[in-house]
């Protein structure tokens, strides 16, 4: 709006805001009062160590998803040159954060929405990790079937809101995050089942599957993992004690 850096805001605090910028700010305040998310006004969201461009075509990255990045890094810590697949990449926040932390990793990111993929590709270029991240348009893991057996980790923050829950969400989320980023048309249990079954068949023996879950979905995600033959199934809770992540490992035997 002003083209100022953060430091300018302090250093130039005594200056009058130019009228054109003041008008823009007032318009933005009015939009915010109408429940448009701040991130759609600024076009940015911080996630992990980076700044991501966001548009109404992608889910605004949530702080709790950083837990998924943290756990993913822990799982691949001892794997040289790991191959990672992020399913439903949205803005690219998970895939690109992992690629930036692990310069030896090869990351693949899938996404059903072509508009979201454009945003993710732009973010990859901005973070200068585009040479090591391959984007694929398509359903879940279908676009990366050729990698089956060669993947160290499949990570995903899938849509996990039921249609009934969606109508109760705050306007910022219900009216502005893409519905397809939140509500799986087939229903949450079916989506987890499909995702986890395909992920278990994609990772190499000893490889990991890690998914973010809704607060009440731990049981069904864990059952889907067990049903897909994964072992060492583990839940991680966030700082509020809410189960956030379920992970499992493909047995080596
Ligand atoms: C909850 S959002 C997560 C976005 C991003 N990974 C994040 O954590 O902020 C789910 C993403 O999955 C995508 N998606 C939904 N159904 C999909 C499917 N069947 N196959 C691939 N991507 C899908 C949505 O378009 C959306 O970008």
PDB file of C-alpha atoms and ligand atoms in Angstrom:
ATOM      1  CA  UNK A   1       0.000   0.000   0.000  1.00  0.00           C
ATOM      2  CA  UNK A   2       2.709   2.445   1.077  1.00  0.00           C
ATOM      3  CA  UNK A   3       5.591   0.454  -0.325  1.00  0.00           C
ATOM      4  CA  UNK A   4       7.291   0.794   3.057  1.00  0.00           C
ATOM      5  CA  UNK A   5       9.362  -1.852   4.790  1.00  0.00           C
ATOM      6  CA  UNK A   6       8.531  -2.695   8.408  1.00  0.00           C
ATOM      7  CA  UNK A   7      11.432  -0.521   9.604  1.00  0.00           C
ATOM      8  CA  UNK A   8       9.997   2.459   7.679  1.00  0.00           C
ATOM      9  CA  UNK A   9       6.777   2.210   9.656  1.00  0.00           C
ATOM     10  CA  UNK A  10       8.778   2.954  12.819  1.00  0.00           C
ATOM     11  CA  UNK A  11      11.276   5.387  11.309  1.00  0.00           C
ATOM     12  CA  UNK A  12       8.616   7.427   9.478  1.00  0.00           C
ATOM     13  CA  UNK A  13       5.887   7.181  12.114  1.00  0.00           C
ATOM     14  CA  UNK A  14       5.623  10.961  12.415  1.00  0.00           C
ATOM     15  CA  UNK A  15       4.904  11.442   8.706  1.00  0.00           C
ATOM     16  CA  UNK A  16       1.373  11.832   7.402  1.00  0.00           C
ATOM     17  CA  UNK A  17       0.156   8.880   5.378  1.00  0.00           C
ATOM     18  CA  UNK A  18      -0.241  10.031   1.742  1.00  0.00           C
ATOM     19  CA  UNK A  19      -3.960  10.447   0.871  1.00  0.00           C
ATOM     20  CA  UNK A  20      -3.910   7.726  -1.838  1.00  0.00           C
ATOM     21  CA  UNK A  21      -2.467   5.195   0.608  1.00  0.00           C
ATOM     22  CA  UNK A  22      -4.932   6.273   3.319  1.00  0.00           C
ATOM     23  CA  UNK A  23      -7.817   5.659   0.895  1.00  0.00           C
ATOM     24  CA  UNK A  24      -6.468   2.186   0.081  1.00  0.00           C
ATOM     25  CA  UNK A  25      -6.089   1.413   3.770  1.00  0.00           C
ATOM     26  CA  UNK A  26      -9.662   2.509   4.474  1.00  0.00           C
ATOM     27  CA  UNK A  27     -10.941   0.325   1.648  1.00  0.00           C
ATOM     28  CA  UNK A  28      -8.970  -2.618   3.069  1.00  0.00           C
ATOM     29  CA  UNK A  29     -10.396  -2.012   6.544  1.00  0.00           C
ATOM     30  CA  UNK A  30     -13.877  -2.007   5.080  1.00  0.00           C
ATOM     31  CA  UNK A  31     -13.200  -5.314   3.311  1.00  0.00           C
ATOM     32  CA  UNK A  32     -11.847  -6.804   6.514  1.00  0.00           C
ATOM     33  CA  UNK A  33     -14.971  -5.644   8.373  1.00  0.00           C
ATOM     34  CA  UNK A  34     -16.913  -7.649   5.777  1.00  0.00           C
ATOM     35  CA  UNK A  35     -14.909 -10.705   6.918  1.00  0.00           C
ATOM     36  CA  UNK A  36     -12.519 -10.906   3.963  1.00  0.00           C
ATOM     37  CA  UNK A  37      -9.357 -12.542   5.369  1.00  0.00           C
ATOM     38  CA  UNK A  38      -6.390 -10.275   5.987  1.00  0.00           C
ATOM     39  CA  UNK A  39      -4.229 -12.605   3.882  1.00  0.00           C
ATOM     40  CA  UNK A  40      -6.400 -11.923   0.833  1.00  0.00           C
ATOM     41  CA  UNK A  41      -5.887  -8.198   1.374  1.00  0.00           C
ATOM     42  CA  UNK A  42      -2.127  -8.433   1.767  1.00  0.00           C
ATOM     43  CA  UNK A  43      -1.713 -11.417  -0.595  1.00  0.00           C
ATOM     44  CA  UNK A  44       0.750 -13.070   1.801  1.00  0.00           C
ATOM     45  CA  UNK A  45       0.983 -15.565   4.656  1.00  0.00           C
ATOM     46  CA  UNK A  46       4.038 -16.527   6.686  1.00  0.00           C
ATOM     47  CA  UNK A  47       4.517 -20.280   7.096  1.00  0.00           C
ATOM     48  CA  UNK A  48       7.479 -22.138   8.576  1.00  0.00           C
ATOM     49  CA  UNK A  49      10.462 -19.917   7.643  1.00  0.00           C
ATOM     50  CA  UNK A  50       9.016 -18.372   4.514  1.00  0.00           C
ATOM     51  CA  UNK A  51       6.583 -15.938   3.018  1.00  0.00           C
ATOM     52  CA  UNK A  52       3.946 -17.472   0.728  1.00  0.00           C
ATOM     53  CA  UNK A  53       1.853 -15.652  -1.842  1.00  0.00           C
ATOM     54  CA  UNK A  54      -1.793 -16.606  -1.344  1.00  0.00           C
ATOM     55  CA  UNK A  55      -4.873 -15.974  -3.464  1.00  0.00           C
ATOM     56  CA  UNK A  56      -8.507 -17.105  -3.140  1.00  0.00           C
ATOM     57  CA  UNK A  57      -7.477 -20.175  -5.204  1.00  0.00           C
ATOM     58  CA  UNK A  58      -5.520 -21.700  -2.321  1.00  0.00           C
ATOM     59  CA  UNK A  59      -6.109 -22.503   1.323  1.00  0.00           C
ATOM     60  CA  UNK A  60      -4.407 -19.930   3.527  1.00  0.00           C
ATOM     61  CA  UNK A  61      -1.644 -21.968   5.224  1.00  0.00           C
ATOM     62  CA  UNK A  62      -2.475 -22.605   8.885  1.00  0.00           C
ATOM     63  CA  UNK A  63       0.077 -22.465  11.714  1.00  0.00           C
ATOM     64  CA  UNK A  64      -0.920 -25.963  12.928  1.00  0.00           C
ATOM     65  CA  UNK A  65       0.275 -27.415   9.607  1.00  0.00           C
ATOM     66  CA  UNK A  66       3.815 -26.430  10.604  1.00  0.00           C
ATOM     67  CA  UNK A  67       3.631 -29.434  12.952  1.00  0.00           C
ATOM     68  CA  UNK A  68       3.328 -31.640   9.863  1.00  0.00           C
ATOM     69  CA  UNK A  69       6.487 -30.069   8.398  1.00  0.00           C
ATOM     70  CA  UNK A  70       8.314 -30.535  11.693  1.00  0.00           C
ATOM     71  CA  UNK A  71       7.353 -34.219  11.946  1.00  0.00           C
ATOM     72  CA  UNK A  72       8.113 -34.829   8.245  1.00  0.00           C
ATOM     73  CA  UNK A  73      11.632 -33.420   8.694  1.00  0.00           C
ATOM     74  CA  UNK A  74      12.125 -35.631  11.736  1.00  0.00           C
ATOM     75  CA  UNK A  75      11.099 -38.761   9.787  1.00  0.00           C
ATOM     76  CA  UNK A  76      13.446 -38.124   6.854  1.00  0.00           C
ATOM     77  CA  UNK A  77      16.313 -36.800   8.972  1.00  0.00           C
ATOM     78  CA  UNK A  78      18.516 -39.853   8.466  1.00  0.00           C
ATOM     79  CA  UNK A  79      17.555 -40.522   4.847  1.00  0.00           C
ATOM     80  CA  UNK A  80      20.011 -39.231   2.282  1.00  0.00           C
ATOM     81  CA  UNK A  81      18.443 -37.652  -0.838  1.00  0.00           C
ATOM     82  CA  UNK A  82      14.879 -38.472   0.222  1.00  0.00           C
ATOM     83  CA  UNK A  83      12.012 -38.606  -2.251  1.00  0.00           C
ATOM     84  CA  UNK A  84       8.920 -36.887  -0.827  1.00  0.00           C
ATOM     85  CA  UNK A  85       5.384 -36.502  -2.191  1.00  0.00           C
ATOM     86  CA  UNK A  86       3.022 -33.792  -0.882  1.00  0.00           C
ATOM     87  CA  UNK A  87      -0.594 -34.562  -1.804  1.00  0.00           C
ATOM     88  CA  UNK A  88      -2.927 -31.575  -2.248  1.00  0.00           C
ATOM     89  CA  UNK A  89      -0.198 -28.977  -2.176  1.00  0.00           C
ATOM     90  CA  UNK A  90      -2.357 -25.816  -2.348  1.00  0.00           C
ATOM     91  CA  UNK A  91      -0.008 -22.836  -1.946  1.00  0.00           C
ATOM     92  CA  UNK A  92       2.883 -25.314  -1.810  1.00  0.00           C
ATOM     93  CA  UNK A  93       3.588 -24.461   1.815  1.00  0.00           C
ATOM     94  CA  UNK A  94       4.454 -28.025   2.904  1.00  0.00           C
ATOM     95  CA  UNK A  95       6.317 -29.174  -0.218  1.00  0.00           C
ATOM     96  CA  UNK A  96       8.346 -25.984  -0.549  1.00  0.00           C
ATOM     97  CA  UNK A  97       9.215 -25.741   3.141  1.00  0.00           C
ATOM     98  CA  UNK A  98      10.517 -29.331   3.015  1.00  0.00           C
ATOM     99  CA  UNK A  99      12.474 -28.652  -0.180  1.00  0.00           C
ATOM    100  CA  UNK A 100      14.023 -25.543   1.357  1.00  0.00           C
ATOM    101  CA  UNK A 101      15.055 -27.407   4.541  1.00  0.00           C
ATOM    102  CA  UNK A 102      16.447 -30.406   2.668  1.00  0.00           C
ATOM    103  CA  UNK A 103      18.447 -29.291  -0.378  1.00  0.00           C
ATOM    104  CA  UNK A 104      19.190 -32.966  -1.134  1.00  0.00           C
ATOM    105  CA  UNK A 105      15.489 -33.905  -1.348  1.00  0.00           C
ATOM    106  CA  UNK A 106      13.460 -34.466  -4.462  1.00  0.00           C
ATOM    107  CA  UNK A 107       9.933 -33.261  -3.840  1.00  0.00           C
ATOM    108  CA  UNK A 108       6.791 -33.994  -5.841  1.00  0.00           C
ATOM    109  CA  UNK A 109       3.588 -32.060  -5.237  1.00  0.00           C
ATOM    110  CA  UNK A 110       0.161 -33.102  -6.507  1.00  0.00           C
ATOM    111  CA  UNK A 111      -2.965 -30.983  -6.730  1.00  0.00           C
ATOM    112  CA  UNK A 112      -6.413 -31.279  -8.300  1.00  0.00           C
ATOM    113  CA  UNK A 113      -6.856 -27.527  -8.834  1.00  0.00           C
ATOM    114  CA  UNK A 114      -4.912 -26.056 -11.787  1.00  0.00           C
ATOM    115  CA  UNK A 115      -5.410 -22.558 -10.326  1.00  0.00           C
ATOM    116  CA  UNK A 116      -3.807 -23.614  -7.035  1.00  0.00           C
ATOM    117  CA  UNK A 117      -0.903 -25.184  -8.922  1.00  0.00           C
ATOM    118  CA  UNK A 118      -0.170 -21.838 -10.572  1.00  0.00           C
ATOM    119  CA  UNK A 119       0.129 -20.225  -7.136  1.00  0.00           C
ATOM    120  CA  UNK A 120       2.348 -23.077  -5.858  1.00  0.00           C
ATOM    121  CA  UNK A 121       4.635 -22.836  -8.896  1.00  0.00           C
ATOM    122  CA  UNK A 122       4.992 -19.081  -8.357  1.00  0.00           C
ATOM    123  CA  UNK A 123       5.911 -19.676  -4.705  1.00  0.00           C
ATOM    124  CA  UNK A 124       8.483 -22.320  -5.698  1.00  0.00           C
ATOM    125  CA  UNK A 125      10.165 -19.822  -8.013  1.00  0.00           C
ATOM    126  CA  UNK A 126      10.109 -17.106  -5.330  1.00  0.00           C
ATOM    127  CA  UNK A 127      11.721 -19.471  -2.800  1.00  0.00           C
ATOM    128  CA  UNK A 128      14.190 -20.655  -5.467  1.00  0.00           C
ATOM    129  CA  UNK A 129      13.398 -24.333  -4.956  1.00  0.00           C
ATOM    130  CA  UNK A 130      11.643 -24.802  -8.313  1.00  0.00           C
ATOM    131  CA  UNK A 131      14.484 -26.937  -9.704  1.00  0.00           C
ATOM    132  CA  UNK A 132      13.854 -29.598  -7.036  1.00  0.00           C
ATOM    133  CA  UNK A 133      10.061 -29.585  -6.861  1.00  0.00           C
ATOM    134  CA  UNK A 134       7.932 -31.218  -9.542  1.00  0.00           C
ATOM    135  CA  UNK A 135       4.266 -30.266  -9.707  1.00  0.00           C
ATOM    136  CA  UNK A 136       1.618 -32.676 -10.958  1.00  0.00           C
ATOM    137  CA  UNK A 137      -2.033 -31.957 -11.666  1.00  0.00           C
ATOM    138  CA  UNK A 138      -4.398 -34.793 -10.759  1.00  0.00           C
ATOM    139  CA  UNK A 139      -6.211 -36.825  -8.135  1.00  0.00           C
ATOM    140  CA  UNK A 140      -4.305 -37.726  -4.956  1.00  0.00           C
ATOM    141  CA  UNK A 141      -1.299 -39.920  -5.895  1.00  0.00           C
ATOM    142  CA  UNK A 142      -2.442 -40.859  -9.378  1.00  0.00           C
ATOM    143  CA  UNK A 143      -0.008 -38.470 -11.125  1.00  0.00           C
ATOM    144  CA  UNK A 144       2.996 -40.021  -9.330  1.00  0.00           C
ATOM    145  CA  UNK A 145       2.149 -43.709  -9.733  1.00  0.00           C
ATOM    146  CA  UNK A 146       5.429 -44.208 -11.600  1.00  0.00           C
ATOM    147  CA  UNK A 147       7.271 -43.441  -8.345  1.00  0.00           C
ATOM    148  CA  UNK A 148       5.641 -46.345  -6.476  1.00  0.00           C
ATOM    149  CA  UNK A 149       8.206 -48.115  -4.287  1.00  0.00           C
ATOM    150  CA  UNK A 150      10.727 -45.278  -4.555  1.00  0.00           C
ATOM    151  CA  UNK A 151       9.193 -42.744  -2.164  1.00  0.00           C
ATOM    152  CA  UNK A 152      10.476 -42.183   1.365  1.00  0.00           C
ATOM    153  CA  UNK A 153       7.563 -40.102   2.618  1.00  0.00           C
ATOM    154  CA  UNK A 154       4.044 -39.221   1.526  1.00  0.00           C
ATOM    155  CA  UNK A 155       2.787 -36.207   3.439  1.00  0.00           C
ATOM    156  CA  UNK A 156      -0.630 -34.593   3.118  1.00  0.00           C
ATOM    157  CA  UNK A 157      -2.931 -32.036   4.639  1.00  0.00           C
ATOM    158  CA  UNK A 158      -6.045 -33.270   2.838  1.00  0.00           C
ATOM    159  CA  UNK A 159      -9.529 -31.723   2.875  1.00  0.00           C
ATOM    160  CA  UNK A 160     -11.094 -33.064   6.098  1.00  0.00           C
ATOM    161  CA  UNK A 161     -14.181 -30.977   6.856  1.00  0.00           C
ATOM    162  CA  UNK A 162     -17.614 -32.597   6.541  1.00  0.00           C
ATOM    163  CA  UNK A 163     -20.351 -30.788   4.574  1.00  0.00           C
ATOM    164  CA  UNK A 164     -22.299 -30.396   7.873  1.00  0.00           C
ATOM    165  CA  UNK A 165     -19.334 -28.839   9.652  1.00  0.00           C
ATOM    166  CA  UNK A 166     -18.550 -26.543   6.704  1.00  0.00           C
ATOM    167  CA  UNK A 167     -21.828 -24.591   7.107  1.00  0.00           C
ATOM    168  CA  UNK A 168     -20.818 -23.772  10.695  1.00  0.00           C
ATOM    169  CA  UNK A 169     -17.401 -22.314   9.801  1.00  0.00           C
ATOM    170  CA  UNK A 170     -16.523 -18.639  10.199  1.00  0.00           C
ATOM    171  CA  UNK A 171     -17.236 -16.491   7.094  1.00  0.00           C
ATOM    172  CA  UNK A 172     -13.503 -15.878   6.569  1.00  0.00           C
ATOM    173  CA  UNK A 173     -13.091 -19.602   5.982  1.00  0.00           C
ATOM    174  CA  UNK A 174     -16.476 -20.624   4.504  1.00  0.00           C
ATOM    175  CA  UNK A 175     -16.705 -17.781   2.010  1.00  0.00           C
ATOM    176  CA  UNK A 176     -13.043 -17.320   1.152  1.00  0.00           C
ATOM    177  CA  UNK A 177     -11.050 -20.557   1.396  1.00  0.00           C
ATOM    178  CA  UNK A 178     -11.754 -22.791  -1.626  1.00  0.00           C
ATOM    179  CA  UNK A 179     -14.461 -25.302  -0.659  1.00  0.00           C
ATOM    180  CA  UNK A 180     -12.531 -28.070  -2.416  1.00  0.00           C
ATOM    181  CA  UNK A 181      -9.592 -27.426  -0.062  1.00  0.00           C
ATOM    182  CA  UNK A 182     -11.833 -28.166   2.909  1.00  0.00           C
ATOM    183  CA  UNK A 183     -14.645 -30.548   1.980  1.00  0.00           C
ATOM    184  CA  UNK A 184     -13.959 -33.810   0.134  1.00  0.00           C
ATOM    185  CA  UNK A 185     -16.992 -34.573  -2.075  1.00  0.00           C
ATOM    186  CA  UNK A 186     -16.737 -38.306  -1.242  1.00  0.00           C
ATOM    187  CA  UNK A 187     -16.830 -37.659   2.525  1.00  0.00           C
ATOM    188  CA  UNK A 188     -13.973 -37.549   5.002  1.00  0.00           C
ATOM    189  CA  UNK A 189     -13.663 -41.284   5.868  1.00  0.00           C
ATOM    190  CA  UNK A 190     -13.665 -42.303   2.185  1.00  0.00           C
ATOM    191  CA  UNK A 191     -11.047 -39.676   1.354  1.00  0.00           C
ATOM    192  CA  UNK A 192      -8.747 -40.808   4.186  1.00  0.00           C
ATOM    193  CA  UNK A 193      -9.229 -44.402   3.091  1.00  0.00           C
ATOM    194  CA  UNK A 194      -8.351 -43.687  -0.534  1.00  0.00           C
ATOM    195  CA  UNK A 195      -5.433 -41.401   0.323  1.00  0.00           C
ATOM    196  CA  UNK A 196      -3.849 -43.705   2.871  1.00  0.00           C
ATOM    197  CA  UNK A 197      -4.265 -46.862   0.752  1.00  0.00           C
ATOM    198  CA  UNK A 198      -2.575 -45.220  -2.215  1.00  0.00           C
ATOM    199  CA  UNK A 199       0.098 -43.614  -0.063  1.00  0.00           C
ATOM    200  CA  UNK A 200       0.936 -46.965   1.573  1.00  0.00           C
ATOM    201  CA  UNK A 201       1.370 -48.479  -1.887  1.00  0.00           C
ATOM    202  CA  UNK A 202       3.579 -45.578  -3.023  1.00  0.00           C
ATOM    203  CA  UNK A 203       6.166 -45.504  -0.246  1.00  0.00           C
ATOM    204  CA  UNK A 204       9.111 -47.891  -0.260  1.00  0.00           C
ATOM    205  CA  UNK A 205       9.333 -50.561   2.479  1.00  0.00           C
ATOM    206  CA  UNK A 206      10.376 -48.594   5.571  1.00  0.00           C
ATOM    207  CA  UNK A 207       8.834 -45.422   4.114  1.00  0.00           C
ATOM    208  CA  UNK A 208       6.370 -43.166   5.953  1.00  0.00           C
ATOM    209  CA  UNK A 209       2.849 -41.840   5.454  1.00  0.00           C
ATOM    210  CA  UNK A 210       1.951 -38.716   7.412  1.00  0.00           C
ATOM    211  CA  UNK A 211      -1.427 -36.934   7.322  1.00  0.00           C
ATOM    212  CA  UNK A 212      -2.975 -33.975   9.080  1.00  0.00           C
ATOM    213  CA  UNK A 213      -6.330 -34.806  10.656  1.00  0.00           C
ATOM    214  CA  UNK A 214      -9.407 -33.062  11.984  1.00  0.00           C
ATOM    215  CA  UNK A 215      -9.779 -32.962  15.768  1.00  0.00           C
ATOM    216  CA  UNK A 216     -12.153 -35.962  15.806  1.00  0.00           C
ATOM    217  CA  UNK A 217     -10.575 -38.005  12.996  1.00  0.00           C
ATOM    218  CA  UNK A 218      -7.767 -39.785  14.795  1.00  0.00           C
ATOM    219  CA  UNK A 219      -9.607 -43.110  15.000  1.00  0.00           C
ATOM    220  CA  UNK A 220     -10.640 -43.257  11.366  1.00  0.00           C
ATOM    221  CA  UNK A 221      -7.239 -42.131  10.053  1.00  0.00           C
ATOM    222  CA  UNK A 222      -5.446 -44.693  12.243  1.00  0.00           C
ATOM    223  CA  UNK A 223      -7.864 -47.440  11.121  1.00  0.00           C
ATOM    224  CA  UNK A 224      -7.286 -46.478   7.478  1.00  0.00           C
ATOM    225  CA  UNK A 225      -3.523 -46.769   8.058  1.00  0.00           C
ATOM    226  CA  UNK A 226      -3.787 -50.137   9.775  1.00  0.00           C
ATOM    227  CA  UNK A 227      -6.109 -51.348   6.999  1.00  0.00           C
ATOM    228  CA  UNK A 228      -3.541 -50.266   4.415  1.00  0.00           C
ATOM    229  CA  UNK A 229      -0.904 -52.431   6.117  1.00  0.00           C
ATOM    230  CA  UNK A 230       1.030 -49.618   7.796  1.00  0.00           C
ATOM    231  CA  UNK A 231       2.647 -50.242  11.179  1.00  0.00           C
ATOM    232  CA  UNK A 232       4.051 -48.113  14.034  1.00  0.00           C
ATOM    233  CA  UNK A 233       0.978 -45.877  13.799  1.00  0.00           C
ATOM    234  CA  UNK A 234       1.465 -42.759  15.863  1.00  0.00           C
ATOM    235  CA  UNK A 235      -0.516 -39.605  16.663  1.00  0.00           C
ATOM    236  CA  UNK A 236       0.979 -36.228  17.384  1.00  0.00           C
ATOM    237  CA  UNK A 237      -0.973 -33.603  19.286  1.00  0.00           C
ATOM    238  CA  UNK A 238      -0.595 -29.832  19.024  1.00  0.00           C
ATOM    239  CA  UNK A 239       0.201 -27.520  21.950  1.00  0.00           C
ATOM    240  CA  UNK A 240      -3.489 -27.473  22.915  1.00  0.00           C
ATOM    241  CA  UNK A 241      -3.456 -31.259  23.161  1.00  0.00           C
ATOM    242  CA  UNK A 242      -5.584 -31.707  20.008  1.00  0.00           C
ATOM    243  CA  UNK A 243      -4.595 -34.699  17.841  1.00  0.00           C
ATOM    244  CA  UNK A 244      -3.265 -33.133  14.618  1.00  0.00           C
ATOM    245  CA  UNK A 245      -1.202 -35.711  12.791  1.00  0.00           C
ATOM    246  CA  UNK A 246      -1.324 -39.441  12.264  1.00  0.00           C
ATOM    247  CA  UNK A 247       1.642 -41.258  10.766  1.00  0.00           C
ATOM    248  CA  UNK A 248       2.538 -44.838   9.936  1.00  0.00           C
ATOM    249  CA  UNK A 249       5.425 -46.819   8.432  1.00  0.00           C
ATOM    250  CA  UNK A 250       5.388 -49.433   5.719  1.00  0.00           C
ATOM    251  CA  UNK A 251       6.914 -52.585   7.205  1.00  0.00           C
ATOM    252  CA  UNK A 252      10.215 -53.708   5.707  1.00  0.00           C
ATOM    253  CA  UNK A 253       9.542 -57.433   5.967  1.00  0.00           C
TER     254      UNK A 253
HETATM  255  C1  LIG B   1      -6.497 -28.622   3.217  1.00  0.00           C
HETATM  256  S1  LIG B   1      -5.891 -28.040   1.661  1.00  0.00           S
HETATM  257  C2  LIG B   1      -4.141 -28.095   1.992  1.00  0.00           C
HETATM  258  C3  LIG B   1      -3.321 -27.155   1.153  1.00  0.00           C
HETATM  259  C4  LIG B   1      -1.859 -27.057   1.597  1.00  0.00           C
HETATM  260  N1  LIG B   1      -1.190 -28.336   1.480  1.00  0.00           N
HETATM  261  C5  LIG B   1      -1.791 -26.565   3.030  1.00  0.00           C
HETATM  262  O1  LIG B   1      -1.475 -27.374   3.925  1.00  0.00           O
HETATM  263  O2  LIG B   1      -2.050 -25.372   3.269  1.00  0.00           O
HETATM  264  C6  LIG B   1      -6.175 -29.453   0.605  1.00  0.00           C
HETATM  265  C7  LIG B   1      -5.662 -29.296  -0.815  1.00  0.00           C
HETATM  266  O3  LIG B   1      -5.928 -30.511  -1.520  1.00  0.00           O
HETATM  267  C8  LIG B   1      -6.435 -30.226  -2.810  1.00  0.00           C
HETATM  268  N2  LIG B   1      -7.273 -31.379  -3.184  1.00  0.00           N
HETATM  269  C9  LIG B   1      -8.545 -31.656  -2.859  1.00  0.00           C
HETATM  270  N3  LIG B   1      -8.916 -32.854  -3.340  1.00  0.00           N
HETATM  271  C10 LIG B   1      -7.838 -33.354  -3.980  1.00  0.00           C
HETATM  272  C11 LIG B   1      -7.590 -34.569  -4.694  1.00  0.00           C
HETATM  273  N4  LIG B   1      -8.542 -35.504  -4.818  1.00  0.00           N
HETATM  274  N5  LIG B   1      -6.373 -34.750  -5.250  1.00  0.00           N
HETATM  275  C12 LIG B   1      -5.406 -33.810  -5.122  1.00  0.00           C
HETATM  276  N6  LIG B   1      -5.578 -32.647  -4.461  1.00  0.00           N
HETATM  277  C13 LIG B   1      -6.775 -32.419  -3.892  1.00  0.00           C
HETATM  278  C14 LIG B   1      -7.217 -28.935  -2.618  1.00  0.00           C
HETATM  279  O4  LIG B   1      -7.400 -28.260  -3.847  1.00  0.00           O
HETATM  280  C15 LIG B   1      -6.331 -28.193  -1.626  1.00  0.00           C
HETATM  281  O5  LIG B   1      -5.353 -27.441  -2.288  1.00  0.00           O
END
